[in-house]
Tab-separated table of C-alpha atoms in Angstrom:
chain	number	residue	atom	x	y	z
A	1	UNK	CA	19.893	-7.174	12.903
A	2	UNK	CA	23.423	-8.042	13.374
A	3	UNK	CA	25.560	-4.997	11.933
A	4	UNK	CA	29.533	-4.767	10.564
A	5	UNK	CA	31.195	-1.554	10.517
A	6	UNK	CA	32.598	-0.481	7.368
A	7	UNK	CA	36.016	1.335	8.289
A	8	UNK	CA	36.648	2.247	4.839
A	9	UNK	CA	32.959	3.566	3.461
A	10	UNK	CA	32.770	5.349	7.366
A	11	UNK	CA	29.601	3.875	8.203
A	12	UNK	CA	27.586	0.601	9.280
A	13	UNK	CA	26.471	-1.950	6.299
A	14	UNK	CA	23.814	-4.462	7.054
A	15	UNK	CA	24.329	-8.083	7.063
A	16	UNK	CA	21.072	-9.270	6.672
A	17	UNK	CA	19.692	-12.407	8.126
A	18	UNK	CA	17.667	-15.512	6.525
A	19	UNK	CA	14.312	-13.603	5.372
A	20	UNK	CA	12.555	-16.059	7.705
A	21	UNK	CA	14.267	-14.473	10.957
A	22	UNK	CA	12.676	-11.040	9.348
A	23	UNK	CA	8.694	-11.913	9.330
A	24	UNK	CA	7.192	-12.953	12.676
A	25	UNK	CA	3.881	-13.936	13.643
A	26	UNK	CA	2.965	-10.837	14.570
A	27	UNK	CA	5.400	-8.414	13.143
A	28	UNK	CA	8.107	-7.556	10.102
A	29	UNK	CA	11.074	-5.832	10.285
A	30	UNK	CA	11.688	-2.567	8.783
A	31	UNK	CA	13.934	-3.692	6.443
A	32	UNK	CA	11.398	-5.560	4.201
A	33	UNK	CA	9.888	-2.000	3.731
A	34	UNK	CA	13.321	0.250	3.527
A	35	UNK	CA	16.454	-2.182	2.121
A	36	UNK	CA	16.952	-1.691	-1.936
A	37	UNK	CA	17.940	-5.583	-2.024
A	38	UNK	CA	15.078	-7.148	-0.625
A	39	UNK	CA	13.059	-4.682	-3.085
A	40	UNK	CA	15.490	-5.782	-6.154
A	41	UNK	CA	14.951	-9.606	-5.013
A	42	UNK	CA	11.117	-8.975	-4.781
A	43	UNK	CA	10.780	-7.632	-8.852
A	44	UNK	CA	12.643	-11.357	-9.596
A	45	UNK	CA	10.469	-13.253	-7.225
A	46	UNK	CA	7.557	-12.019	-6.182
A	47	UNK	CA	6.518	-9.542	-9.911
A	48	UNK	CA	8.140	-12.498	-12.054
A	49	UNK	CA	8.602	-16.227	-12.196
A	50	UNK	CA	7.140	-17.638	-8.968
A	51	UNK	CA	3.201	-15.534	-9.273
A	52	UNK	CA	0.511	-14.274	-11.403
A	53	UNK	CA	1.188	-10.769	-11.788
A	54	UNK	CA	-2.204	-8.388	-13.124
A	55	UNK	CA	-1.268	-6.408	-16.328
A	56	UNK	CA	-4.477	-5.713	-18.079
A	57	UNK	CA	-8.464	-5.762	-18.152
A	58	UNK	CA	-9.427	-7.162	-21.609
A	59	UNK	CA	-11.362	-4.710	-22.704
A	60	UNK	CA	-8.050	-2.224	-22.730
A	61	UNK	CA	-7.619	-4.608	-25.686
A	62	UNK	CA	-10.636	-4.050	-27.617
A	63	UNK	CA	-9.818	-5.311	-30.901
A	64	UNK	CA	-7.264	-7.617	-33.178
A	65	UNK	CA	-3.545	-6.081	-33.091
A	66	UNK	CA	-4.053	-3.821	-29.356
A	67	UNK	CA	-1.382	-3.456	-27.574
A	68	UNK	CA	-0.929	-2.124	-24.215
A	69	UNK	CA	2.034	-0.840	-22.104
A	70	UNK	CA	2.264	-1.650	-18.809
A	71	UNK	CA	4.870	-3.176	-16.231
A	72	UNK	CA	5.486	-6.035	-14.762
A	73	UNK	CA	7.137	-4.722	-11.669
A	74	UNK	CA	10.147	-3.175	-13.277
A	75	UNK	CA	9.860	-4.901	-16.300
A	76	UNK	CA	8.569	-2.914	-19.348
A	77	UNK	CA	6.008	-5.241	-20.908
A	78	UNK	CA	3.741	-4.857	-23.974
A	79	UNK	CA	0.493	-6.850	-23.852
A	80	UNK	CA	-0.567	-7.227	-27.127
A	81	UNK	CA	-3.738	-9.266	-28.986
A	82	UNK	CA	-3.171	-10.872	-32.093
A	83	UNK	CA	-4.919	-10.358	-35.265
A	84	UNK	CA	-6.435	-14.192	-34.421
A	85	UNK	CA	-7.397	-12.391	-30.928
A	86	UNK	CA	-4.948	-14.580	-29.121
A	87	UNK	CA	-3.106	-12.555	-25.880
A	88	UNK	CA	0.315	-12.271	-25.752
A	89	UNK	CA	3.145	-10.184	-23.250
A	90	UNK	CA	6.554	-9.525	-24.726
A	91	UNK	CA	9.209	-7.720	-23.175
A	92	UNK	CA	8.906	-3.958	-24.040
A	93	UNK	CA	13.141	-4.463	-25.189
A	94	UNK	CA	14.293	-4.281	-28.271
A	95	UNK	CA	16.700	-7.830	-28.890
A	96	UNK	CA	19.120	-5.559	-30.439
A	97	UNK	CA	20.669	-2.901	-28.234
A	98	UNK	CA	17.592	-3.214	-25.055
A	99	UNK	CA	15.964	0.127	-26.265
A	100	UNK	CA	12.319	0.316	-25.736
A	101	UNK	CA	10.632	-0.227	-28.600
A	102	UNK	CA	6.735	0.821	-27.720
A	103	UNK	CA	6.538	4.867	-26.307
A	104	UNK	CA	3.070	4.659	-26.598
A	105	UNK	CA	1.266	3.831	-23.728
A	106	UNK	CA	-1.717	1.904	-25.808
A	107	UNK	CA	-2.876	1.567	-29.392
A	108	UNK	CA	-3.391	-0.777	-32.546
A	109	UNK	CA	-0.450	-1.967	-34.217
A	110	UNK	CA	0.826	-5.304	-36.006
A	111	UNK	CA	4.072	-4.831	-35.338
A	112	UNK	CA	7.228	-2.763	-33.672
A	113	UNK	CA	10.018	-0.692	-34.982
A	114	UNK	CA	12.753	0.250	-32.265
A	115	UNK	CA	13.292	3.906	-32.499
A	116	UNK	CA	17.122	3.496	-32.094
A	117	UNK	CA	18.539	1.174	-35.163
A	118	UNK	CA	15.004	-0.019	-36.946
A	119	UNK	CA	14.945	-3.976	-35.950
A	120	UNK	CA	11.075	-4.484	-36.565
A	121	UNK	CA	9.049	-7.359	-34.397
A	122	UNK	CA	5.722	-8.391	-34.856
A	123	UNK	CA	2.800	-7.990	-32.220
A	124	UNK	CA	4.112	-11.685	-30.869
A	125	UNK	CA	7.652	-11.185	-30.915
A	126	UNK	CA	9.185	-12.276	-33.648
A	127	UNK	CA	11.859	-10.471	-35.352
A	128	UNK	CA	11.156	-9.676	-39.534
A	129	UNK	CA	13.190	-7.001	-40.518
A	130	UNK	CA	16.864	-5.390	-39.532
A	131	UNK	CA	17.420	-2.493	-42.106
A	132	UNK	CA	20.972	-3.539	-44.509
A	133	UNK	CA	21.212	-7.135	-43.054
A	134	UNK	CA	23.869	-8.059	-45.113
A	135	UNK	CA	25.797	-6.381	-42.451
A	136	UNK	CA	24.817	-9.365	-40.043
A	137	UNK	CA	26.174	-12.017	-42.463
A	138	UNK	CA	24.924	-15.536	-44.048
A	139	UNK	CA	24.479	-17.108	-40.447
A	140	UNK	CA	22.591	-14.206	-39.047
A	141	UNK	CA	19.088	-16.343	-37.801
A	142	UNK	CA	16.350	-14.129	-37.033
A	143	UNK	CA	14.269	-16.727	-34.334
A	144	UNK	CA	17.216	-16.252	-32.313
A	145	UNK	CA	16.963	-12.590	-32.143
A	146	UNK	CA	12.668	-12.316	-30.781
A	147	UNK	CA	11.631	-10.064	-28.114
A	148	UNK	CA	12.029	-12.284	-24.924
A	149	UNK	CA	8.390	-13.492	-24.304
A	150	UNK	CA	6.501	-14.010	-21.213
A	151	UNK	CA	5.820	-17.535	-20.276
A	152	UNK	CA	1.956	-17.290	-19.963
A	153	UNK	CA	-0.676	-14.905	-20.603
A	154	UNK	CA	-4.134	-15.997	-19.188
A	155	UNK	CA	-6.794	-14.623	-18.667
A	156	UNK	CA	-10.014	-14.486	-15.917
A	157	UNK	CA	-13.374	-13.058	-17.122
A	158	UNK	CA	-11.521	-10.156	-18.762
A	159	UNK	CA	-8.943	-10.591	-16.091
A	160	UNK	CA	-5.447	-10.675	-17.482
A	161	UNK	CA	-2.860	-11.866	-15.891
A	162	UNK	CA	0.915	-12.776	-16.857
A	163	UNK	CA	3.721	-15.111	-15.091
A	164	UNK	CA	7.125	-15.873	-16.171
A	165	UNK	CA	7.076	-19.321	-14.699
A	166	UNK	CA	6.436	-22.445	-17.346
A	167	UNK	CA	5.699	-24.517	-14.692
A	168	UNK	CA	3.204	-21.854	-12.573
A	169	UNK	CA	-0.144	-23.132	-10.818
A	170	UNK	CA	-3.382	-22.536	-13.473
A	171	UNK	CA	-4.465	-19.023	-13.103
A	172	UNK	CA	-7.823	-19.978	-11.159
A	173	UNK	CA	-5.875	-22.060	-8.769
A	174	UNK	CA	-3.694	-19.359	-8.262
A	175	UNK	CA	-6.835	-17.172	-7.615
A	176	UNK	CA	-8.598	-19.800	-5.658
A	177	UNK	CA	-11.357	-18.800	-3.183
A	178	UNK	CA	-10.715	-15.308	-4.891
A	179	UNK	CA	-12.601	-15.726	-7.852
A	180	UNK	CA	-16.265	-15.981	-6.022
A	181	UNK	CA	-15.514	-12.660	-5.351
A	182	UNK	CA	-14.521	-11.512	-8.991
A	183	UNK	CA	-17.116	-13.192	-10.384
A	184	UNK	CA	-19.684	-11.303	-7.781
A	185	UNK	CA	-18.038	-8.384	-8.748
A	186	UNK	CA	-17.998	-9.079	-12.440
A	187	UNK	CA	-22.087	-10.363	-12.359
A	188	UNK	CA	-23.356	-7.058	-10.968
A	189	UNK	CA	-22.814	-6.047	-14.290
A	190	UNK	CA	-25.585	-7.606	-16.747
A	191	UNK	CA	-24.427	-9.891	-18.822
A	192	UNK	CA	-21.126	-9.290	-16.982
A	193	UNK	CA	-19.761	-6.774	-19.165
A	194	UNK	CA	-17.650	-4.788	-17.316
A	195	UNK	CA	-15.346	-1.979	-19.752
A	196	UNK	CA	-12.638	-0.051	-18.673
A	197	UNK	CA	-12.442	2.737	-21.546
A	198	UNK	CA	-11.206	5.933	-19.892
A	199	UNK	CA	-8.024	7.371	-18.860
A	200	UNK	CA	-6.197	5.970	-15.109
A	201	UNK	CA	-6.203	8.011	-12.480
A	202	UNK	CA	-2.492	8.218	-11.187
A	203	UNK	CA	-0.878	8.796	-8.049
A	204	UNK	CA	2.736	8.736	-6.839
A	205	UNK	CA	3.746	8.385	-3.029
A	206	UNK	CA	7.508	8.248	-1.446
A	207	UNK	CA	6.706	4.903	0.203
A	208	UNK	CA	7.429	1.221	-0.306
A	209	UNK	CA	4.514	-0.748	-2.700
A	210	UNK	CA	3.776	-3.222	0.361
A	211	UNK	CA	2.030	-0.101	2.055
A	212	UNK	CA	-0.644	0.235	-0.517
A	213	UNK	CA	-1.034	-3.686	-0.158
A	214	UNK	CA	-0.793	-3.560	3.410
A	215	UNK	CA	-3.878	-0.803	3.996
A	216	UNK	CA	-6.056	-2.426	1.322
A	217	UNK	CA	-6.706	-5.217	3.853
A	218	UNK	CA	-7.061	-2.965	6.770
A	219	UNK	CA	-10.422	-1.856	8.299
A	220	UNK	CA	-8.536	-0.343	11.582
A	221	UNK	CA	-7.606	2.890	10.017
A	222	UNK	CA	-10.577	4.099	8.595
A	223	UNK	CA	-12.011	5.600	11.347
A	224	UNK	CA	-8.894	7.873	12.114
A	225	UNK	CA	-7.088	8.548	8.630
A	226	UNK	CA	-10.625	9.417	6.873
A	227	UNK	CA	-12.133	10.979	9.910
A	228	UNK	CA	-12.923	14.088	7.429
A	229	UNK	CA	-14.553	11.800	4.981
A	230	UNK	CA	-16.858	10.495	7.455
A	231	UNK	CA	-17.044	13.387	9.142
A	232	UNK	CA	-18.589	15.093	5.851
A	233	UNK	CA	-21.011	11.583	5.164
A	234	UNK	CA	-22.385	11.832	8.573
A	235	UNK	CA	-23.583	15.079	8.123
A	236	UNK	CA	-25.424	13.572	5.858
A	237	UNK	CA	-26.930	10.766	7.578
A	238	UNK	CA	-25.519	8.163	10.525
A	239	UNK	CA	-25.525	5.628	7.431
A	240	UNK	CA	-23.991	7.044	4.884
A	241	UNK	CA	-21.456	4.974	2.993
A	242	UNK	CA	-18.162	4.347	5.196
A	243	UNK	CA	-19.924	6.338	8.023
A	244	UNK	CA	-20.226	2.727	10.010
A	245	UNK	CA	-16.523	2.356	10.457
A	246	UNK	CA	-16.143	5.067	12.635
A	247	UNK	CA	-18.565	3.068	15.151
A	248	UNK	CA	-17.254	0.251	16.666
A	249	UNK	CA	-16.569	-1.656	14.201
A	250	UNK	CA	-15.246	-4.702	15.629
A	251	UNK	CA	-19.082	-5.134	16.554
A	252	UNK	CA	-20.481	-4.784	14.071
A	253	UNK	CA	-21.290	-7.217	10.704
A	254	UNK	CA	-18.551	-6.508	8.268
A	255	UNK	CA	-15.589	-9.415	8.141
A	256	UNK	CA	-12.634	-10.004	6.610
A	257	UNK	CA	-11.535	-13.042	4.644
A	258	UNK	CA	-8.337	-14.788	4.003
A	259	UNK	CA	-8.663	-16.015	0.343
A	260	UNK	CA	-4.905	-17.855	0.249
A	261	UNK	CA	-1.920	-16.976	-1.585
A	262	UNK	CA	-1.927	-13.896	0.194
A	263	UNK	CA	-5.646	-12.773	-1.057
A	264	UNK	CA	-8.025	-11.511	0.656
A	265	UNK	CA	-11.731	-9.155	0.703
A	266	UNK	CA	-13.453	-7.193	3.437
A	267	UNK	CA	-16.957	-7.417	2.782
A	268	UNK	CA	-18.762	-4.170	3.401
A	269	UNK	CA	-22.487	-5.417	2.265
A	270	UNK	CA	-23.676	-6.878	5.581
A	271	UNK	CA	-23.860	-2.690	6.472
A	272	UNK	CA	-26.739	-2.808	3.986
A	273	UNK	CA	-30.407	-4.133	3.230
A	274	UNK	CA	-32.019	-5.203	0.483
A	275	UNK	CA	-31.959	-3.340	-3.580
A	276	UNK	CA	-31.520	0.476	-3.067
A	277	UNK	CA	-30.026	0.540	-0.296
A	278	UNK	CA	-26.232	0.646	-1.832
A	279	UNK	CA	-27.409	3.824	-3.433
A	280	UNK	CA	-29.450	4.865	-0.564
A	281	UNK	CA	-26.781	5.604	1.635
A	282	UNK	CA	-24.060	6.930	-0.801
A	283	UNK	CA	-22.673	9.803	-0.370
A	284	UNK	CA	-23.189	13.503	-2.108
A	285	UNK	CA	-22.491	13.214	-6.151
A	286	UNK	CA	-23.075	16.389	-8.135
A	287	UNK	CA	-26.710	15.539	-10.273
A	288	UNK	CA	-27.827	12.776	-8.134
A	289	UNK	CA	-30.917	13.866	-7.610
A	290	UNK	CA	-31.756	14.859	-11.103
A	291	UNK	CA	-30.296	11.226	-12.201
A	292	UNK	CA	-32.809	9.706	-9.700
A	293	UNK	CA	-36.012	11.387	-10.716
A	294	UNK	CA	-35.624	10.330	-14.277
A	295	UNK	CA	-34.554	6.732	-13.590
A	296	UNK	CA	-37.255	6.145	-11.425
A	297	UNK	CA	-39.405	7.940	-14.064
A	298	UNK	CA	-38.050	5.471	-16.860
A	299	UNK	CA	-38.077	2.156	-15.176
A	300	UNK	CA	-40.249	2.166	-12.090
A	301	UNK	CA	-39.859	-1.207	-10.387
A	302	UNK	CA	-36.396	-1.747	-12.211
A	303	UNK	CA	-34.938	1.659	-10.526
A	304	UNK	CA	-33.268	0.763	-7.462
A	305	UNK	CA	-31.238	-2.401	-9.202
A	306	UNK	CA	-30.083	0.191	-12.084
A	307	UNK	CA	-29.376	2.814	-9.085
A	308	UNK	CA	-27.029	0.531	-6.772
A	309	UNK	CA	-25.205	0.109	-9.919
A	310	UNK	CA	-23.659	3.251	-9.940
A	311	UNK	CA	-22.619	2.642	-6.307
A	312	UNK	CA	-19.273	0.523	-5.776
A	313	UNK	CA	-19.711	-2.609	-4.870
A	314	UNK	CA	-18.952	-2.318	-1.276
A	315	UNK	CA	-15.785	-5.018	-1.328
A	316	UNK	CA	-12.319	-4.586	-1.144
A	317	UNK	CA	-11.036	-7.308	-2.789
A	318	UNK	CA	-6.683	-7.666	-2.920
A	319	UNK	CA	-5.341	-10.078	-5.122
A	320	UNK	CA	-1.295	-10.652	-4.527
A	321	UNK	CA	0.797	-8.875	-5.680
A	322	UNK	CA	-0.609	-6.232	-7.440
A	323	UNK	CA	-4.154	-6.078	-8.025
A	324	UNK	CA	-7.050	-4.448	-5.791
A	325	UNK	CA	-10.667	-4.143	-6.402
A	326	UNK	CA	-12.427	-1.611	-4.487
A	327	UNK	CA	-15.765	-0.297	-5.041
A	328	UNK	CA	-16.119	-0.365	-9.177
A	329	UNK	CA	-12.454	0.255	-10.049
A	330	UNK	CA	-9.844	-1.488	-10.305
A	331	UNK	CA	-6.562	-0.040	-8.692
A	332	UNK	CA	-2.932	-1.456	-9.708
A	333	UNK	CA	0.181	-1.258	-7.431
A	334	UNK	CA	3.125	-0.348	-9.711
A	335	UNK	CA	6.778	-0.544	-7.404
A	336	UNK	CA	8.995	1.856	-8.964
A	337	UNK	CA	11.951	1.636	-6.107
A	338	UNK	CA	11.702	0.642	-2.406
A	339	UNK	CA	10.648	3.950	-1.591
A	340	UNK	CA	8.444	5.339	-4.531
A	341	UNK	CA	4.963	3.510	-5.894
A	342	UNK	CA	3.000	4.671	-8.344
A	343	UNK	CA	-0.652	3.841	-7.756
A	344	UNK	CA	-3.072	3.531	-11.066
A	345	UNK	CA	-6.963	3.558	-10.864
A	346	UNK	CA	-8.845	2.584	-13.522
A	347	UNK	CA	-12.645	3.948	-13.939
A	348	UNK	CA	-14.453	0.895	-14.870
A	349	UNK	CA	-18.308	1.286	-17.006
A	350	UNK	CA	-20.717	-1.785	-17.874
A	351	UNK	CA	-22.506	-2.431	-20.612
A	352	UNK	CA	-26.936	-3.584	-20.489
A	353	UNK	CA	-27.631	0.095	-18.498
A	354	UNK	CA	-28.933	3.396	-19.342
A	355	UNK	CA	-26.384	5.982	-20.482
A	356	UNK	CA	-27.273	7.964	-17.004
A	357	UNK	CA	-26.129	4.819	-14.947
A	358	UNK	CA	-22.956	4.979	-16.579
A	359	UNK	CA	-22.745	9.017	-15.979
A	360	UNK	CA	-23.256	8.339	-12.421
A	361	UNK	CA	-21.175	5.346	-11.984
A	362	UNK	CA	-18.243	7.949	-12.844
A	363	UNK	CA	-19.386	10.590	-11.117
A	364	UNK	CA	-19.523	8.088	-7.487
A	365	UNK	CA	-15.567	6.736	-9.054
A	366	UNK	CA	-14.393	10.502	-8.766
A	367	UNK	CA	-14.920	10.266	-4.805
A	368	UNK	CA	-12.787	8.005	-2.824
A	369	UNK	CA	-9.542	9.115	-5.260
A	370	UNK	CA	-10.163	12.733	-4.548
A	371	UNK	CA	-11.399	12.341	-0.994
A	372	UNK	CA	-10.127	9.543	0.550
A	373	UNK	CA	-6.957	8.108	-1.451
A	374	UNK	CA	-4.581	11.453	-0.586
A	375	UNK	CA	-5.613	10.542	3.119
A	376	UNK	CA	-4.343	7.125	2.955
A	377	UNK	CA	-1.283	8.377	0.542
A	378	UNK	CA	0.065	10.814	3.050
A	379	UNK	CA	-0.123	7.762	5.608
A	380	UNK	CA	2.192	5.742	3.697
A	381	UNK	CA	4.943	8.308	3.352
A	382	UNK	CA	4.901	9.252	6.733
A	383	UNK	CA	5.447	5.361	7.545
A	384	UNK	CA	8.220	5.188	5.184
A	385	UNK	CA	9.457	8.462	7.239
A	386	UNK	CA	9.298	6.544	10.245
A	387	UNK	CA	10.783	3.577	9.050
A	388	UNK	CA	13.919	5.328	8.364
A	389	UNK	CA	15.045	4.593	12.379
A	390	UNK	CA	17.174	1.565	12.361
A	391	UNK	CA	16.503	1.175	16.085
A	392	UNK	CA	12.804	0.992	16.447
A	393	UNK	CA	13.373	-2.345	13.678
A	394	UNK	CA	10.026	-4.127	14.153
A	395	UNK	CA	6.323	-3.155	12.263
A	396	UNK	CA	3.291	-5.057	14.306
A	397	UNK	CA	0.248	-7.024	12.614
A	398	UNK	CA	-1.011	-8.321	15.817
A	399	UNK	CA	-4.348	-7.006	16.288
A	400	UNK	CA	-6.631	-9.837	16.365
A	401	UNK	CA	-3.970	-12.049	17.266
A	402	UNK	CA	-5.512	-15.053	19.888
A	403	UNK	CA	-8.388	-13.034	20.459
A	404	UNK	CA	-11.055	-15.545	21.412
A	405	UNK	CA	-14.034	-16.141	19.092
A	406	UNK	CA	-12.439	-13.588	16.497
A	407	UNK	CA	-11.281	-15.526	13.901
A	408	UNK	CA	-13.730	-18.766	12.300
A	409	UNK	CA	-12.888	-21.283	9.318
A	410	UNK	CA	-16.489	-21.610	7.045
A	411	UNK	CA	-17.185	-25.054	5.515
A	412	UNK	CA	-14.756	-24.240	2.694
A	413	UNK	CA	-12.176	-23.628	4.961
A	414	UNK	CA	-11.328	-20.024	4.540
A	415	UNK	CA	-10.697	-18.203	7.770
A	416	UNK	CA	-12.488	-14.839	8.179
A	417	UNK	CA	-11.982	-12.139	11.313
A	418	UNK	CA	-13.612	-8.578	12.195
A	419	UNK	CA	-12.784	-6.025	9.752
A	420	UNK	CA	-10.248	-4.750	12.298
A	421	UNK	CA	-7.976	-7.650	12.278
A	422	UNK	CA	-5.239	-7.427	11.282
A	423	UNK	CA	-4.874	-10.931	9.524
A	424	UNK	CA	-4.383	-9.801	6.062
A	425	UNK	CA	-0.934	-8.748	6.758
A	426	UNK	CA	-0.206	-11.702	8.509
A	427	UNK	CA	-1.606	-13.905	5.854
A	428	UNK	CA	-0.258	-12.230	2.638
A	429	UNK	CA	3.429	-12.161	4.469
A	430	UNK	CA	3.352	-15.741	4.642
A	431	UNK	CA	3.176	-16.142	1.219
A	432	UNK	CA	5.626	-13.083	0.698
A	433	UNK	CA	7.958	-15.487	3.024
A	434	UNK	CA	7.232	-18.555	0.523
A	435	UNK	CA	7.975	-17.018	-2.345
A	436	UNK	CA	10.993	-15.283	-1.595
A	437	UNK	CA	12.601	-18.014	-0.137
A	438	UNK	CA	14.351	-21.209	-1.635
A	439	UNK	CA	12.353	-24.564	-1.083
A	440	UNK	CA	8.510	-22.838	-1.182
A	441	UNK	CA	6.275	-25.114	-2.318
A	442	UNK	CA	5.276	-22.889	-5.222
């Protein structure tokens, strides 16, 4: 970095560089995680018109006239769902004066009344009342005066996702190689009916969003930053769930694949064998055994299918920018500045099971938040910590890098690596790069 001293402020200002100079093969520089204008030109670029951001799972919507608030990085969004049953995202900005108009962070309602001077929108957008508008005059024309409406709202298997860009990819291109991986995620429940009913679990850390993104893809740390996790599951048996990443894992069957557009999944099932073995080797839950004795009671043959269900799917699937599947919930990265990130997981349930499946399957979500999330929380604001010397500039992604025989491309062309490579960062920065800089093909 090439830096100007200030005489007047006292103190050195950054001039930075073409973003390209900033993202290596096999490293980044600081300042993608640390300088408030890269962040600011990420919320334009990356969280608006040039992606598919997630804002919602369908069934948050449940019936004609939901709404739900949510953002779109800093943008205050409402998704909403006609009374037709149509989705829709409007900007959560009143035309008049830019108060919020929705407080409420879900709900049912046909329209909106800004808090501040009454200007009333429907559920789409459209502006139908201003209290005394003779005060606006003859020419006052209310379709000129709408909430400012997303460009697209689509959505994938209860999947919804938003971009501000007319002229965007379709959503499942966008997705690609992705969605085999949604849909297996989606199919474990029967009839795929997968419901995300109760409250989010939310966590705050004083780090940059890219870290959450950057350890979702990362089967390196495990082993050292959840020692206590596996630690406790061994104790329990060599196979308990996780318990395999603390051996070796570079030998052993789990892989990592690059899904393009910066997605990507480590697959955790080659650790297991066969129905029941998902539940088999998970770890403690308080009434598991109780919850086992009567399933096995009730449906005999059907038992260890129902059982695994309550397990997480053993996949950690990332989809750029924001959305990451891992286990059964679904976790959204919400930037909130360059250094703070709120973190949301959502419990998910399915429908076609006993009542007791469902019981369980929340009991099993309650783990990894409570156990294993403040681990990997504590990491990222001690990075952030670190980052703050503007001498040691460069962060490395080079593990795996031109190791022979570590990295294959399958018949449909998507590269995969041991768990322990470190490929996803390299492969979701590239399309960071693209779409934060003019002339990217998307």
């Amino acid at each position: 970095m090439t830096l100007q001293h200030d005489a007047v402020a006292g103190r050195s200002a950054a001039i930075r560089p073409d973003l390209r100079a900033l993202v290596r093969d096999d490293r980044v520089h600081r300042t993608l995680y640390t300088d408030p204008e890269i962040f600011a030109e990420e919320m334009v670029k990356i969280f608006g018109g040039r992606s598919w951001v997630y804002l919602a799972h369908e069934s948050q919507l449940p019936e004609p006239n939901s709404f739900l608030s949510v953002r779109m990085g800093l943008r205050p969004v409402i998704v909403t769902r006609d009374r037709a049953g149509a989705l829709h995202t409007v900007f959560n900005r009143c035309s008049h004066r830019g108060a919020t108009l929705c407080r409420e962070q879900s709900g049912v309602a046909k329209s909106f009344q800004c808090p501040y001077h009454g200007w009333t929108f429907r559920n789409t957008g459209e502006l139908v009342g201003t209290p005394w508008p003779q005060g606006y005059g003859e020419d006052f024309d209310r379709g000129e005066f709408g909430l400012h409406k997303v460009a697209r709202t689509e959505s994938y298997r209860g999947f919804v996702f938003a971009t501000l860009n007319e002229s965007a990819p379709a959503l499942t291109d966008w997705l690609g190689p992705a969605t085999g991986w949604l849909d297996y995620w989606i199919d474990r429940a029967p009839g795929g009916e997968v419901l995300v009913r109760s409250g989010a679990h939310r966590m705050g850390y004083r780090g940059n969003w890219k870290l959450a993104y950057d350890n979702a893809g990362d089967g390196y740390h495990p082993a050292f930053s959840h020692r206590s996790l596996l630690e406790m599951a061994s104790r329990m048996g060599e196979s308990k769930d996780m318990a395999y990443f603390g051996r070796s894992p570079d030998e052993g069957p789990m892989r990592t694949y690059m899904l393009g557009n910066g997605h990507s999944v480590i697959d955790q099932r080659p650790n297991y064998e066969g129905p029941g073995s998902f539940w088999a080797n998970q770890r403690p839950q308080p009434g598991r055994e109780r919850v086992e004795e009567y399933i096995r009671a009730e449906y005999g043959a059907d038992a260890d299918r129902l059982l695994d269900l309550c397990v997480g799917s053993q996949i950690n699937l990332s989809i750029f920018p924001n959305l990451l599947i891992i286990g059964n919930q679904i976790q959204v990265v919400e930037p909130l500045a360059v250094d703070s990130t709120q973190l949301s997981w959502h419990a998910t349930s399915i429908g076609g099971v006993p009542p007791e499946i469902n019981t369980m399957r929340m009991r099993t979500q309650e783990d990894f938040p409570a156990f294993g999330e403040p681990d990997d929380q504590a990491n990222f604001e001690e990075v952030q910590r670190g980052l703050a010397a503007p001498e040691a500039e460069w962060v490395f992604a080079n593990r795996g890098l031109n190791v022979p025989g570590w990295q294959e491309v399958g018949p449909d062309g998507v590269v995969s690596s041991t768990a322990t490579d470190e490929l996803h960062m390299r492969h979701y920065y590239a399309t960071w790069l693209d779409l934060m800089t003019p002339g990217g093909v998307r």
